[in-house]
Coordinates of C-alpha atoms in Angstrom, one line a residue:
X1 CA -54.5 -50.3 -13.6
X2 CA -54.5 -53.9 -13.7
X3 CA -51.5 -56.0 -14.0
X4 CA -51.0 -60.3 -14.5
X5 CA -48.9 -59.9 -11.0
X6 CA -48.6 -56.7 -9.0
X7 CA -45.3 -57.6 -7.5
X8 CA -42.6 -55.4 -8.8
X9 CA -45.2 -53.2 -10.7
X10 CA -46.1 -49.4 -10.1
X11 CA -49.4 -50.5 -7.7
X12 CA -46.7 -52.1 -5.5
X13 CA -44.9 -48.9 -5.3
X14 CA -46.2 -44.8 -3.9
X15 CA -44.2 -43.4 -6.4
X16 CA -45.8 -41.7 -9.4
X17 CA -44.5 -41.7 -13.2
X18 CA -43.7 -38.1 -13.0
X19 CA -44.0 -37.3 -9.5
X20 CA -40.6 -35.1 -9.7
X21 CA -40.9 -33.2 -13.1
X22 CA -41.1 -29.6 -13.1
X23 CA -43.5 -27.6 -15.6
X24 CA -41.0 -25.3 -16.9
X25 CA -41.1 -23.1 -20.3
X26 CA -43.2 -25.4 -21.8
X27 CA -41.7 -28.1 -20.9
X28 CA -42.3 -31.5 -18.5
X29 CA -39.2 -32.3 -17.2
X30 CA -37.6 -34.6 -14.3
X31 CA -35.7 -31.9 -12.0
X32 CA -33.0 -33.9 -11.0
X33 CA -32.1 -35.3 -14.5
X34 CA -32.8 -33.2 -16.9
X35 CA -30.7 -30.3 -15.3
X36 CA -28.0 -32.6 -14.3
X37 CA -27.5 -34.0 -18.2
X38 CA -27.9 -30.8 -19.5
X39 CA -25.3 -28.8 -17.4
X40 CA -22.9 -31.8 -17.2
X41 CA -23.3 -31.6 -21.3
X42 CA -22.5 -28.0 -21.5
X43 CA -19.8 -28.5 -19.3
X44 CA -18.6 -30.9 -22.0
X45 CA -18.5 -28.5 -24.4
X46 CA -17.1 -25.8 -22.7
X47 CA -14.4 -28.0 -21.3
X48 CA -13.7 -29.1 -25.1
X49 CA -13.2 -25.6 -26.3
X50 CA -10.7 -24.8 -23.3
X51 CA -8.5 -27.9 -22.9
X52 CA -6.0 -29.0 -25.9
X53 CA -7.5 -31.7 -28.3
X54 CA -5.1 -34.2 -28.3
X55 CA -3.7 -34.0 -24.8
X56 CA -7.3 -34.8 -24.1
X57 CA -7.4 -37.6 -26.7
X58 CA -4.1 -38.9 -25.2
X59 CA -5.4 -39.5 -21.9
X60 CA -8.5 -40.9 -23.2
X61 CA -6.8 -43.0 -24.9
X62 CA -4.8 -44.4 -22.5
X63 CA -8.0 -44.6 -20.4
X64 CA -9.9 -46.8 -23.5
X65 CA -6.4 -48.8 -23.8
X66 CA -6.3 -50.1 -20.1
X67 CA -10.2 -51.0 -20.7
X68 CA -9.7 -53.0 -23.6
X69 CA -7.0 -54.7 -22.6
X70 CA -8.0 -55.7 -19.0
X71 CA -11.3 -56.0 -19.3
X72 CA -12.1 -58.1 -22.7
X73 CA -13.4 -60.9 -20.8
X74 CA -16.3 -58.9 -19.6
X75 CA -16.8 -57.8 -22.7
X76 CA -16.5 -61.0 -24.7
X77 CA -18.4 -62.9 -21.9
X78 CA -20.8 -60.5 -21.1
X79 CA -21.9 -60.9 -24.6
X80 CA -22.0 -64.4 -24.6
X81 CA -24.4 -64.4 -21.9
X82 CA -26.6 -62.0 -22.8
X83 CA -27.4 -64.1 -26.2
X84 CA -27.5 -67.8 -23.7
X85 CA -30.4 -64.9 -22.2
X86 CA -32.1 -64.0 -25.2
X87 CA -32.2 -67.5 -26.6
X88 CA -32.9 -69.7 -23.3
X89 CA -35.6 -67.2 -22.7
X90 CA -37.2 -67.1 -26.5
X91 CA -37.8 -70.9 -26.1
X92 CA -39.2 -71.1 -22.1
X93 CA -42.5 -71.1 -21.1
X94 CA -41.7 -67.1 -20.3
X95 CA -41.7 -66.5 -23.9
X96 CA -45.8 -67.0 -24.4
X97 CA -45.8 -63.8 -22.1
X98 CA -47.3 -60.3 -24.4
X99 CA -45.9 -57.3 -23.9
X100 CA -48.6 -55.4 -22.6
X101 CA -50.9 -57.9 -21.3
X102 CA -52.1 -60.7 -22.9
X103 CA -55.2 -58.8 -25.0
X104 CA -52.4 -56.2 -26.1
X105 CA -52.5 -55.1 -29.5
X106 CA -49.3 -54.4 -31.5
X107 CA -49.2 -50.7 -32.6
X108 CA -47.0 -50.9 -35.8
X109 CA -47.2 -53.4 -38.5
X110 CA -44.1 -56.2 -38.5
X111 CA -42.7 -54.6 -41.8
X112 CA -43.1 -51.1 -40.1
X113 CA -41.6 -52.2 -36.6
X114 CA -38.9 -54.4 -38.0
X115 CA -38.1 -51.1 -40.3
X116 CA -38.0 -48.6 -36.7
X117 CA -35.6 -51.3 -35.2
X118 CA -33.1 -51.5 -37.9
X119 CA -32.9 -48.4 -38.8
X120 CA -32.1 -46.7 -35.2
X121 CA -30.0 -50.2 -34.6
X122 CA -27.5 -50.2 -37.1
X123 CA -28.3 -48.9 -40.5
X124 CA -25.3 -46.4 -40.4
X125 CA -22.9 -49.1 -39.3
X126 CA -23.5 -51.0 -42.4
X127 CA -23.1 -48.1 -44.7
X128 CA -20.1 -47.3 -43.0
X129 CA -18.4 -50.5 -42.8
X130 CA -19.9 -52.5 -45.6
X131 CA -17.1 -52.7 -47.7
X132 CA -14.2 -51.4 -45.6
X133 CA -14.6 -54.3 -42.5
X134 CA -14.6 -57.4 -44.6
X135 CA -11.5 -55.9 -46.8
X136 CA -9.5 -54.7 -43.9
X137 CA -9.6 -58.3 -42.5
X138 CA -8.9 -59.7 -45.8
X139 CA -5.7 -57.6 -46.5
X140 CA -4.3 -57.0 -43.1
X141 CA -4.8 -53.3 -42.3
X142 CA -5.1 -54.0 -38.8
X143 CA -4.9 -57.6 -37.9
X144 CA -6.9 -60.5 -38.9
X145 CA -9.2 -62.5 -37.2
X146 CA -7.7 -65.6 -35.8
X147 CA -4.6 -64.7 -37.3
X148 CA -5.5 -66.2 -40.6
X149 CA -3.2 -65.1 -43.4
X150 CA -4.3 -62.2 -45.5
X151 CA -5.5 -62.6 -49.6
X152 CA -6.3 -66.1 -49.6
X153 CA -9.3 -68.6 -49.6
X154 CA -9.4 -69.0 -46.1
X155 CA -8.5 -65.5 -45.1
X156 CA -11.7 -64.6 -47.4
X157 CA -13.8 -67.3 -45.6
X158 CA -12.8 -66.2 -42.2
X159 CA -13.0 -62.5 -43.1
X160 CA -16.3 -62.3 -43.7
X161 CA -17.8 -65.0 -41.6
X162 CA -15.7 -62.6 -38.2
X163 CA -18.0 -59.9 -40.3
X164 CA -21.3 -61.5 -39.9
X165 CA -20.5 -62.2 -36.1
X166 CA -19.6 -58.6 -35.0
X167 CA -23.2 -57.4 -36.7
X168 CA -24.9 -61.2 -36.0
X169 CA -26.5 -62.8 -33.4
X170 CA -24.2 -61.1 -30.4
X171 CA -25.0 -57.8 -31.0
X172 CA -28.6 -57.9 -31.4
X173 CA -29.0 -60.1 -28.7
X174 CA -27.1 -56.9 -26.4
X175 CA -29.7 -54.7 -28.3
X176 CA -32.9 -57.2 -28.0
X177 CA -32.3 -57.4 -23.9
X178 CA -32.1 -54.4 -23.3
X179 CA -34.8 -53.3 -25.1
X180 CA -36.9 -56.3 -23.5
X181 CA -35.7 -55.4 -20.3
X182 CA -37.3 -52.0 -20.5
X183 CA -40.3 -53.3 -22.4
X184 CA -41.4 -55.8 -19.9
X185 CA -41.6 -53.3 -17.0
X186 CA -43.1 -50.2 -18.8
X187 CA -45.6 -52.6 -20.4
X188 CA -46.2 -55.2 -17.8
X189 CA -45.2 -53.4 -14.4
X190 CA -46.3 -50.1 -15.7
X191 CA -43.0 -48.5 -14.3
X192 CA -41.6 -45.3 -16.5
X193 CA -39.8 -45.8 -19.5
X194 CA -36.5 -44.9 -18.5
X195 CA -33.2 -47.5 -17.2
X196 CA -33.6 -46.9 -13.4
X197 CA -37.4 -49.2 -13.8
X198 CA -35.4 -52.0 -15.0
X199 CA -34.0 -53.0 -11.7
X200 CA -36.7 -52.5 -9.5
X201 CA -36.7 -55.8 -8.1
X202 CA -33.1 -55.2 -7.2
X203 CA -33.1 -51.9 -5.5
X204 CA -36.6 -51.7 -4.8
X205 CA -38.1 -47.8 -3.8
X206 CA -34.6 -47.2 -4.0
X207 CA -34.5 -46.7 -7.9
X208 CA -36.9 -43.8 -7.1
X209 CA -33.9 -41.3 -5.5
X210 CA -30.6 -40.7 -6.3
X211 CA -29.7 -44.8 -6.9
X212 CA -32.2 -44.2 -9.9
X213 CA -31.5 -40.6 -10.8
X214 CA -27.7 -41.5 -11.3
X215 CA -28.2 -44.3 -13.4
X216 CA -30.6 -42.7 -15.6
X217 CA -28.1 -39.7 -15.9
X218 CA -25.3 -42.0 -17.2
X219 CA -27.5 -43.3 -19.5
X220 CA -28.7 -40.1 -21.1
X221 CA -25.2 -38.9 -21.5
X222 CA -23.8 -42.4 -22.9
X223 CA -26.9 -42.4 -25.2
X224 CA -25.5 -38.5 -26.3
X225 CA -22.4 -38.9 -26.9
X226 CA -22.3 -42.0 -28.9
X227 CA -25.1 -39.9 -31.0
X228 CA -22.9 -36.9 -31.3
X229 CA -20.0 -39.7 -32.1
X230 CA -22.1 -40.9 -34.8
X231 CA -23.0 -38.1 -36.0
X232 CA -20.3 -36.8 -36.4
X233 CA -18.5 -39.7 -38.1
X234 CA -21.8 -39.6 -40.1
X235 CA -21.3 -35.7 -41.4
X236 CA -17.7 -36.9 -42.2
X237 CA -18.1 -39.9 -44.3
X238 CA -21.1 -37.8 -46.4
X239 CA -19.2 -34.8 -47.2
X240 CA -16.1 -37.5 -48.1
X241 CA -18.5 -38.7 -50.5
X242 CA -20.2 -35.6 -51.9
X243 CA -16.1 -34.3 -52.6
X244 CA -15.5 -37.1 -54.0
X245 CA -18.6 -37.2 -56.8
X246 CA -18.5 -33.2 -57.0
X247 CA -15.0 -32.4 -56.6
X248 CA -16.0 -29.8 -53.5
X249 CA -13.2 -29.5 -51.0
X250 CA -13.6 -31.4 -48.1
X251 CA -13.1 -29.1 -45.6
X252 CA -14.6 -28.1 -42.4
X253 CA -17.8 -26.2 -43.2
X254 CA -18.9 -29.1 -45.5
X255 CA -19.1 -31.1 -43.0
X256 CA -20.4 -28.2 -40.3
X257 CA -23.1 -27.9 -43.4
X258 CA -24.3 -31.9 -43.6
X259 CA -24.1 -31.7 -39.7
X260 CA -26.8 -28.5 -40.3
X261 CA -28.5 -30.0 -42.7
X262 CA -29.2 -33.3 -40.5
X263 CA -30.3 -31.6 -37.2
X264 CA -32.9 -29.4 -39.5
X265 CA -34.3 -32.3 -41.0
X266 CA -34.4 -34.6 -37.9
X267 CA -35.9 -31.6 -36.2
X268 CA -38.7 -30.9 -39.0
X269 CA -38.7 -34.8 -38.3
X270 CA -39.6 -34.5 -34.4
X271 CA -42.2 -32.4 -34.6
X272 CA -43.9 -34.2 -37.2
X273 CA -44.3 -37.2 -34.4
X274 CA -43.4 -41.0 -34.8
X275 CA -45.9 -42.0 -37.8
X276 CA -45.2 -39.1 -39.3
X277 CA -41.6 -38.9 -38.5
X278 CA -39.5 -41.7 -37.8
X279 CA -41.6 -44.6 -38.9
X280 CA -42.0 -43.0 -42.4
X281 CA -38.3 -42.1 -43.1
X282 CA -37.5 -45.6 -41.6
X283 CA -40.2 -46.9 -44.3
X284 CA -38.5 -45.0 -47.1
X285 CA -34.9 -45.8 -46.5
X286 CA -35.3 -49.2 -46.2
X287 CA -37.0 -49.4 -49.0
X288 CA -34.2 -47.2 -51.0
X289 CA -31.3 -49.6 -49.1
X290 CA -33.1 -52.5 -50.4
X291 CA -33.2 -51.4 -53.9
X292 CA -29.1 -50.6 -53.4
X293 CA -28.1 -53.9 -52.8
X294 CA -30.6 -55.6 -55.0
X295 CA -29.2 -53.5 -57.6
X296 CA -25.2 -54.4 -56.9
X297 CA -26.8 -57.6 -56.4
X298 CA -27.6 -58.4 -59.7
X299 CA -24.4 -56.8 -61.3
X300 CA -22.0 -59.5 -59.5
X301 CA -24.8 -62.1 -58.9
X302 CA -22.4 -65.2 -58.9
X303 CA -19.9 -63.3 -56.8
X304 CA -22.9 -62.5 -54.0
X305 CA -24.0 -65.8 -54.2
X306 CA -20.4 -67.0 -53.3
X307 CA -19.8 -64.4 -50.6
X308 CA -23.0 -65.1 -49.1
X309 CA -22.4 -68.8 -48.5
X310 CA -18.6 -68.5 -47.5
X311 CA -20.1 -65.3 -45.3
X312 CA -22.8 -68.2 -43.3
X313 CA -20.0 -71.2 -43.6
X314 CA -16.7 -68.5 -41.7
X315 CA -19.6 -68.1 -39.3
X316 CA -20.7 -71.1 -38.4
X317 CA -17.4 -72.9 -38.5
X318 CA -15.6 -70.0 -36.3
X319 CA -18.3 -68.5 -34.3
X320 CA -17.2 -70.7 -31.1
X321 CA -12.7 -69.5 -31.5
X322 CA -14.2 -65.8 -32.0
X323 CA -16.5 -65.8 -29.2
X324 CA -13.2 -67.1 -26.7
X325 CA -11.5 -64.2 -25.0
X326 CA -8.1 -66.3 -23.9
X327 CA -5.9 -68.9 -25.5
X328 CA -6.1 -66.4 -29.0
X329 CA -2.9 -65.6 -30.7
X330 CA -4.8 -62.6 -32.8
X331 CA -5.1 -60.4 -29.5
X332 CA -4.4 -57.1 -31.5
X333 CA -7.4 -57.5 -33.7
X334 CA -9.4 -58.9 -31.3
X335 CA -9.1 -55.6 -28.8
X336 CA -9.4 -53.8 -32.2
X337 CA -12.2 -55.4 -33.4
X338 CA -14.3 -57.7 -30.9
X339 CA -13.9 -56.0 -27.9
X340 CA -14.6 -52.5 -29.5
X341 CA -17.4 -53.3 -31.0
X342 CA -18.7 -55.6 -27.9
X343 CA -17.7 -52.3 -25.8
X344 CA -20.0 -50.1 -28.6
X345 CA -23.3 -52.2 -28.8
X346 CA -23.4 -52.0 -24.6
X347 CA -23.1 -48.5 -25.4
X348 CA -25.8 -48.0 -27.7
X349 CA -27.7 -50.4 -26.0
X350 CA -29.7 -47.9 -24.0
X351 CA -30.4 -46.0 -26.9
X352 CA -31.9 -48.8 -28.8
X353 CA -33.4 -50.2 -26.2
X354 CA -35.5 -47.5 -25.3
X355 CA -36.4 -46.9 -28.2
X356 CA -37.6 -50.3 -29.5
X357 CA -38.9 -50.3 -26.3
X358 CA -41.6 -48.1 -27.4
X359 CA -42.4 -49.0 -30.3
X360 CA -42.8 -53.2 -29.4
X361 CA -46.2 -53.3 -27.5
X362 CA -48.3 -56.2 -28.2
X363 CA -45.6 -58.6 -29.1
X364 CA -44.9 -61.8 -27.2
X365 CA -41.2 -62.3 -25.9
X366 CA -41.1 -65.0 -27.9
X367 CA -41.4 -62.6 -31.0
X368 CA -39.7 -60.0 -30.3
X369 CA -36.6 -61.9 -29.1
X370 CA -36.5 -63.8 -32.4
X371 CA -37.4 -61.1 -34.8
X372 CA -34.9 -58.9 -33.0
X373 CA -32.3 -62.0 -32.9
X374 CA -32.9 -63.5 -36.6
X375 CA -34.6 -60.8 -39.1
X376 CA -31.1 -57.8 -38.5
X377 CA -28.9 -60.7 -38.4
X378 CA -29.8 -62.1 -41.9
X379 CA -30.2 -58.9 -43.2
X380 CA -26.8 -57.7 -42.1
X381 CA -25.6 -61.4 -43.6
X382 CA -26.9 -60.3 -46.8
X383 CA -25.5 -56.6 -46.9
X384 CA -22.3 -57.6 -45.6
X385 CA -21.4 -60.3 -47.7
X386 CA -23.2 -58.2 -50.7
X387 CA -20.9 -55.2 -50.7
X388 CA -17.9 -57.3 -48.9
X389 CA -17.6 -60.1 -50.9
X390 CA -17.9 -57.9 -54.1
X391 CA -15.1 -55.1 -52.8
X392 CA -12.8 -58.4 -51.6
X393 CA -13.1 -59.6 -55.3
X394 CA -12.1 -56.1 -56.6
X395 CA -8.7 -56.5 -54.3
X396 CA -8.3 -60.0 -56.1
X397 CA -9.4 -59.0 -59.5
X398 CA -7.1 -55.7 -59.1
X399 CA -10.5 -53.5 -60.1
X400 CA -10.6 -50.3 -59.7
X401 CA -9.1 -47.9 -56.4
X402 CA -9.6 -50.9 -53.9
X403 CA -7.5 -53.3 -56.7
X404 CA -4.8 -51.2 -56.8
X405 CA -4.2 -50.0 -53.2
X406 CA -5.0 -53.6 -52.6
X407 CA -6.8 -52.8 -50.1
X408 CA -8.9 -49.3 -48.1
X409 CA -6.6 -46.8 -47.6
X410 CA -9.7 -44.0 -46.7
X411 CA -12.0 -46.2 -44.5
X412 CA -14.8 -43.1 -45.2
X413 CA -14.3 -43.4 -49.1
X414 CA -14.3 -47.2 -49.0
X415 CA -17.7 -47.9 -50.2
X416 CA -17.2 -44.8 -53.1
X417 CA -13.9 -46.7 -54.4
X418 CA -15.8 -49.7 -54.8
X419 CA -19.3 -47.8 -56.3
X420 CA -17.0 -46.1 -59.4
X421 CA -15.7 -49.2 -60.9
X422 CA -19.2 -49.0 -61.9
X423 CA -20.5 -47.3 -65.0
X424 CA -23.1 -45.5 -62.5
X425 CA -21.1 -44.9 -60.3
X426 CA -21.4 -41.4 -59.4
X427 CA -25.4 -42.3 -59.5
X428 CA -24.7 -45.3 -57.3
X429 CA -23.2 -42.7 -54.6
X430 CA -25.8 -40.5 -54.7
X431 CA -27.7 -43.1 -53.3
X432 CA -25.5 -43.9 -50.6
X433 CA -24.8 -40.4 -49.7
X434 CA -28.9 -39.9 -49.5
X435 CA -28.8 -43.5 -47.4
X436 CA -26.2 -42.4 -45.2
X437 CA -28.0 -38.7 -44.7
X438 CA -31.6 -40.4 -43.9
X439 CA -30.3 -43.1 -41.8
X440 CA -28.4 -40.6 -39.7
X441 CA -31.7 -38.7 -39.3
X442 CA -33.7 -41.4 -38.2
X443 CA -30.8 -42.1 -35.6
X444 CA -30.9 -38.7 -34.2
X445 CA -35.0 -38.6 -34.2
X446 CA -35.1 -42.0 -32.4
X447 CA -31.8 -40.7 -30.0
X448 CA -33.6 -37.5 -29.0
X449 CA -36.7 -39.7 -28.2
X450 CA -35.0 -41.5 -25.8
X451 CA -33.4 -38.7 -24.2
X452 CA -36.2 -36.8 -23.8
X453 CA -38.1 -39.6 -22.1
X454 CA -35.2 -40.5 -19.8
X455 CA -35.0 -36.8 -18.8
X456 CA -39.3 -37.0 -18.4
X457 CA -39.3 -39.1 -15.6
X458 CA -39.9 -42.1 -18.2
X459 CA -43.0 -40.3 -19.8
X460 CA -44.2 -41.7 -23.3
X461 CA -46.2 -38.7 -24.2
X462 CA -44.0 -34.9 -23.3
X463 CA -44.1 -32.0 -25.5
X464 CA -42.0 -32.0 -28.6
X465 CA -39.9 -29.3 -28.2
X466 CA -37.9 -31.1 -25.6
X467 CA -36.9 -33.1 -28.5
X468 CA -35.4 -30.6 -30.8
X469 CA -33.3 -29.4 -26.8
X470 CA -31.7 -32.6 -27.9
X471 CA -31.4 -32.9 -31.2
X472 CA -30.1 -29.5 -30.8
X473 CA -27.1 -30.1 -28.0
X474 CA -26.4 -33.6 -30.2
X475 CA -25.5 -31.8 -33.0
X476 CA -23.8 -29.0 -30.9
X477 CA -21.0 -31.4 -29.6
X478 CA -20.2 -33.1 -33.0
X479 CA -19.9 -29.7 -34.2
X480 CA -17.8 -28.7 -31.7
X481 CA -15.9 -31.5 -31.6
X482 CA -14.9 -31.5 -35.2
X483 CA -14.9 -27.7 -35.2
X484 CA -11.6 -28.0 -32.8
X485 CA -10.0 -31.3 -33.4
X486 CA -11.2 -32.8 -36.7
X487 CA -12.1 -36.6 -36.8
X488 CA -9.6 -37.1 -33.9
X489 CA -11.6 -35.2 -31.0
X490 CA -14.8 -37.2 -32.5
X491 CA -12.5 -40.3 -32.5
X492 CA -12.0 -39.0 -28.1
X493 CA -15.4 -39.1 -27.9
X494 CA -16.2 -42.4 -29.2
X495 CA -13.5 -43.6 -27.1
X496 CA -15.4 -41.5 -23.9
X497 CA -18.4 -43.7 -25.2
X498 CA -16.8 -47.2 -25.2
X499 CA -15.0 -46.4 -21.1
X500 CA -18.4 -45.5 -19.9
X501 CA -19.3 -49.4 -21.9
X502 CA -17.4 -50.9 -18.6
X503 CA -20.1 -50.1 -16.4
X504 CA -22.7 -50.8 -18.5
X505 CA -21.8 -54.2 -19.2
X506 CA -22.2 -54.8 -15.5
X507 CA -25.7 -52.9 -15.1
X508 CA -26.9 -54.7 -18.5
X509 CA -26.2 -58.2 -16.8
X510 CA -28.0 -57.2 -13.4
X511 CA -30.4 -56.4 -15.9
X512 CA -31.6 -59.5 -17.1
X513 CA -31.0 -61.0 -13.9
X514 CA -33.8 -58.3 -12.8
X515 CA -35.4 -59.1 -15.7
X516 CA -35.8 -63.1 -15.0
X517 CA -37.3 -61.9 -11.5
X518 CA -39.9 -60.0 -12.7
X519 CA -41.0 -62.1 -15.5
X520 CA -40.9 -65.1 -12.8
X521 CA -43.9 -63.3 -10.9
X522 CA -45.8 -64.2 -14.0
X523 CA -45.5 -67.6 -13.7
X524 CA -45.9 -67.4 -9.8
X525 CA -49.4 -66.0 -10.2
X526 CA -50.8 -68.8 -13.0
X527 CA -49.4 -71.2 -10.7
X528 CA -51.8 -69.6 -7.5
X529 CA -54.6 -69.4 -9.8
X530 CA -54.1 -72.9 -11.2
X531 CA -54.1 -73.9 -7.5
X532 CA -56.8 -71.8 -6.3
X533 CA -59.1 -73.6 -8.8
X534 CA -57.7 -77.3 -8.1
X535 CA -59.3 -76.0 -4.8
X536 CA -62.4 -74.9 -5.7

């Protein structure tokens, strides 16, 4: 194998991608992490289904509390650097250098690849909290951002410009270095795809034993439980809708049924590999999102108009006073808000960036940082301020369920409330339900992925039904976890998710620190061979 620079790469190492898996059942597994995350996640369960829900969720809470509130700096900061990162290193010299070697050929066309990315990065989210984020800021439900006051002009300016910067430029730029990190040195070092590769330079052979073996474990289970958070949340807001266009009680086994229902199909999605799989469902539902908002689009076209440019004009004029962590009288919506969501994208951040990681061969830095950075943030501009702007009039206008609670009083039934003051309605959430159901299966395909490969040794090509072990104990935990507390113990584990953020912040920014080091011995070598033939 030949590499620009050997320094930091696999020929500069003995170790051997997959030197320490075992040949088990079928299966092609790394010893030491694959049984370590899958007992210490059956010990989750079990643990769940002994201990009290909501002494557990007390604690936890208390736990996430204390992290929030002491910690927001590093949050708020660490985010701030990790976009100076992306965008210093976009426009250097560095960012002429292909993933993959300079003759490397991209694998996936741009409209395919940008479809992967944003679908396993945040499509969900933006069902989710399309129309219940912008509106909760704009009527108070829990704080607004910069303490503007609620149901006026500015408020509605502010509120959905503080949108646009929690889903902007911040968080992709968490998402984009992390997936460059791991890019860079399975591409260009020909290290395994998995988290411990990334700091090489740091730790050296180190990240070979147990250094490496207990950071890829916290990764793995990080990556699982904010799936099996999303999850469930997921199965929760779809059987919210499906009772609310059907009339079906929205009980339990509903949502133990959608929960079913999207294991089977990202299973049947698994085994059908990543063309087949993932980029094809990724294809489909953005094509089906696009035709959503195009289609509420034209229905309140001067009001998206509006919302769009007040959306780009909050952000630009208050993307400096949200980014501050001190001197901010609106520090219960920013802990609420910022911080968690800051706290949620580290989170994730493995998860996406292993799995962008493998899908973004052939790009230069240059291009992936930008298409990561710009393409999500505009379209998450557009959707925002689409379905915000438009449920914030309804408050105004006093139309329809969000007029007269003024406001969301179901965060999960939000985006219904605002679909039936439509004469489609009902056909309108049909869609989203179908959104929400594909999106969520395209999260857990892409999630179990990544798993698998981290629990490979960082392997890019293992047999599939490791996979479905994944998909399977995923869905096994949100079950469980609703099964025995409801939306409370899934609200306990998406708190678990954003304490084990802490850490990860800190390993994120050693990261790109490791990260500037390896890319460095690029620019080391051209500089030798620029010299060597001044020599000659």
């Amino acid at each position: 194998m030949s590499f620009k620079s050997d320094k930091y790469s696999i020929e500069s190492t003995d170790y051997q991608i997959g030197q320490d898996n075992v040949n088990k059942l079928g299966m092609d597994v790394h010893n030491t992490v694959f049984t370590a995350s899958v007992g210490l996640s059956l010990l989750f369960i079990i643990t769940l289904l002994v201990l009290s829900p909501a002494e557990a969720k007390a604690a936890i809470d208390a736990v996430k509390g204390a992290v929030l509130s002491n910690f927001d700096f590093l949050f708020m900061w660490g985010a701030n650097l990790m976009l100076l990162f992306a965008v210093v290193i976009a426009f250097s010299p560095l960012g002429k250098i292909r993933l993959g070697g300079d003759k490397a050929k991209a694998d996936y066309s741009m409209m395919s690849w940008i479809a992967m990315l944003f679908a396993a990065g945040m499509g969900i989210g933006l069902i989710f909290w399309g129309v219940a984020e912008p509106t909760a800021f704009f009527t108070n439900w829990f704080g607004t951002p910069l303490s503007v006051d609620p149901y006026t002009a500015e408020g509605r300016e502010v509120s959905l410009g503080a949108t646009v910067f929690h889903w902007g430029f911040h968080a992709w730029a968490i998402y984009g270095m992390t997936a460059l990190c791991l890019a860079y040195f399975v591409y260009n070092k020909g290290l395994p795809l998995s988290m411990r590769s990334v700091f090489y330079p740091i730790f050296g052979d180190k990240v070979w034993g147990k250094t490496g073996d207990v950071i890829d474990v916290l990764t793995v289970l990080v990556t699982l439980f904010g799936l099996a958070t999303s999850l469930g949340l997921g199965g929760t807001q779809a059987a919210s809708g499906i009772s609310h266009v059907f009339g079906f009680d929205n009980n339990i086994f509903l949502q133990q049924s959608i929960i079913l229902l999207i294991m089977g199909l990202a299973i049947f999605s698994v085994l059908r590999g990543m063309n087949g799989g993932v980029k094809l469902l990724s294809n489909l539902n953005m094509i089906i999102a696009f035709i959503f908002i195009g289609f509420i689009a034209v229905l309140n076209f001067t009001t998206v108009l509006d919302s769009l440019a007040t959306a780009v004009t909050g952000y630009v004029k208050n993307i400096i006073p949200l980014s501050q962590s001190s001197g901010r009288d609106d520090t219960t919506w920013l802990h609420g808000w910022t911080v968690f969501y800051w706290a949620w994208w580290v989170a994730y951040a493995p998860f996406f960036g292993m799995f962008v990681a493998r899908i973004s061969k052939g790009r230069t830095i240059r291009q992936f940082l930008l298409c990561v950075l710009i393409i999500p943030t505009a379209v998450t501009t557009a959707w925002m301020s689409t379905f915000g702007g438009v449920a914030i009039q309804q408050v105004i206008d006093k139309v329809g369920q969000l007029g007269i609670d003024q406001g969301i009083t179901d965060v999960s039934l939000s985006l219904f409330y605002m679909l039936e003051a439509y004469p489609l309605g009902n056909i309108l959430s049909l869609i989203a339900i179908a959104l929400i159901i594909v999106f969520f299966v395209t999260t857990l395909d892409s999630g179990s992925i990544v798993i698998d490969g981290m629990t490979a040794g960082g392997k890019l090509e293992v047999p599939a039904r490791q996979k479905v072990v994944w998909v399977v104990i995923s869905g096994a935990i949100a079950m469980v976890m609703l099964w025995i507390g409801g939306t409370q113990s899934i609200q306990a584990l998406q708190s678990i998710t954003i304490i084990a953020a802490l850490p990860f912040t800190i390993i994120l920014l050693l990261g790109c620190f490791s990260l500037i080091r390896g890319l460095l011995t690029e620019v080391e070598q051209k500089s030798r061979m620029d010299n060597t033939d001044k020599v000659a």
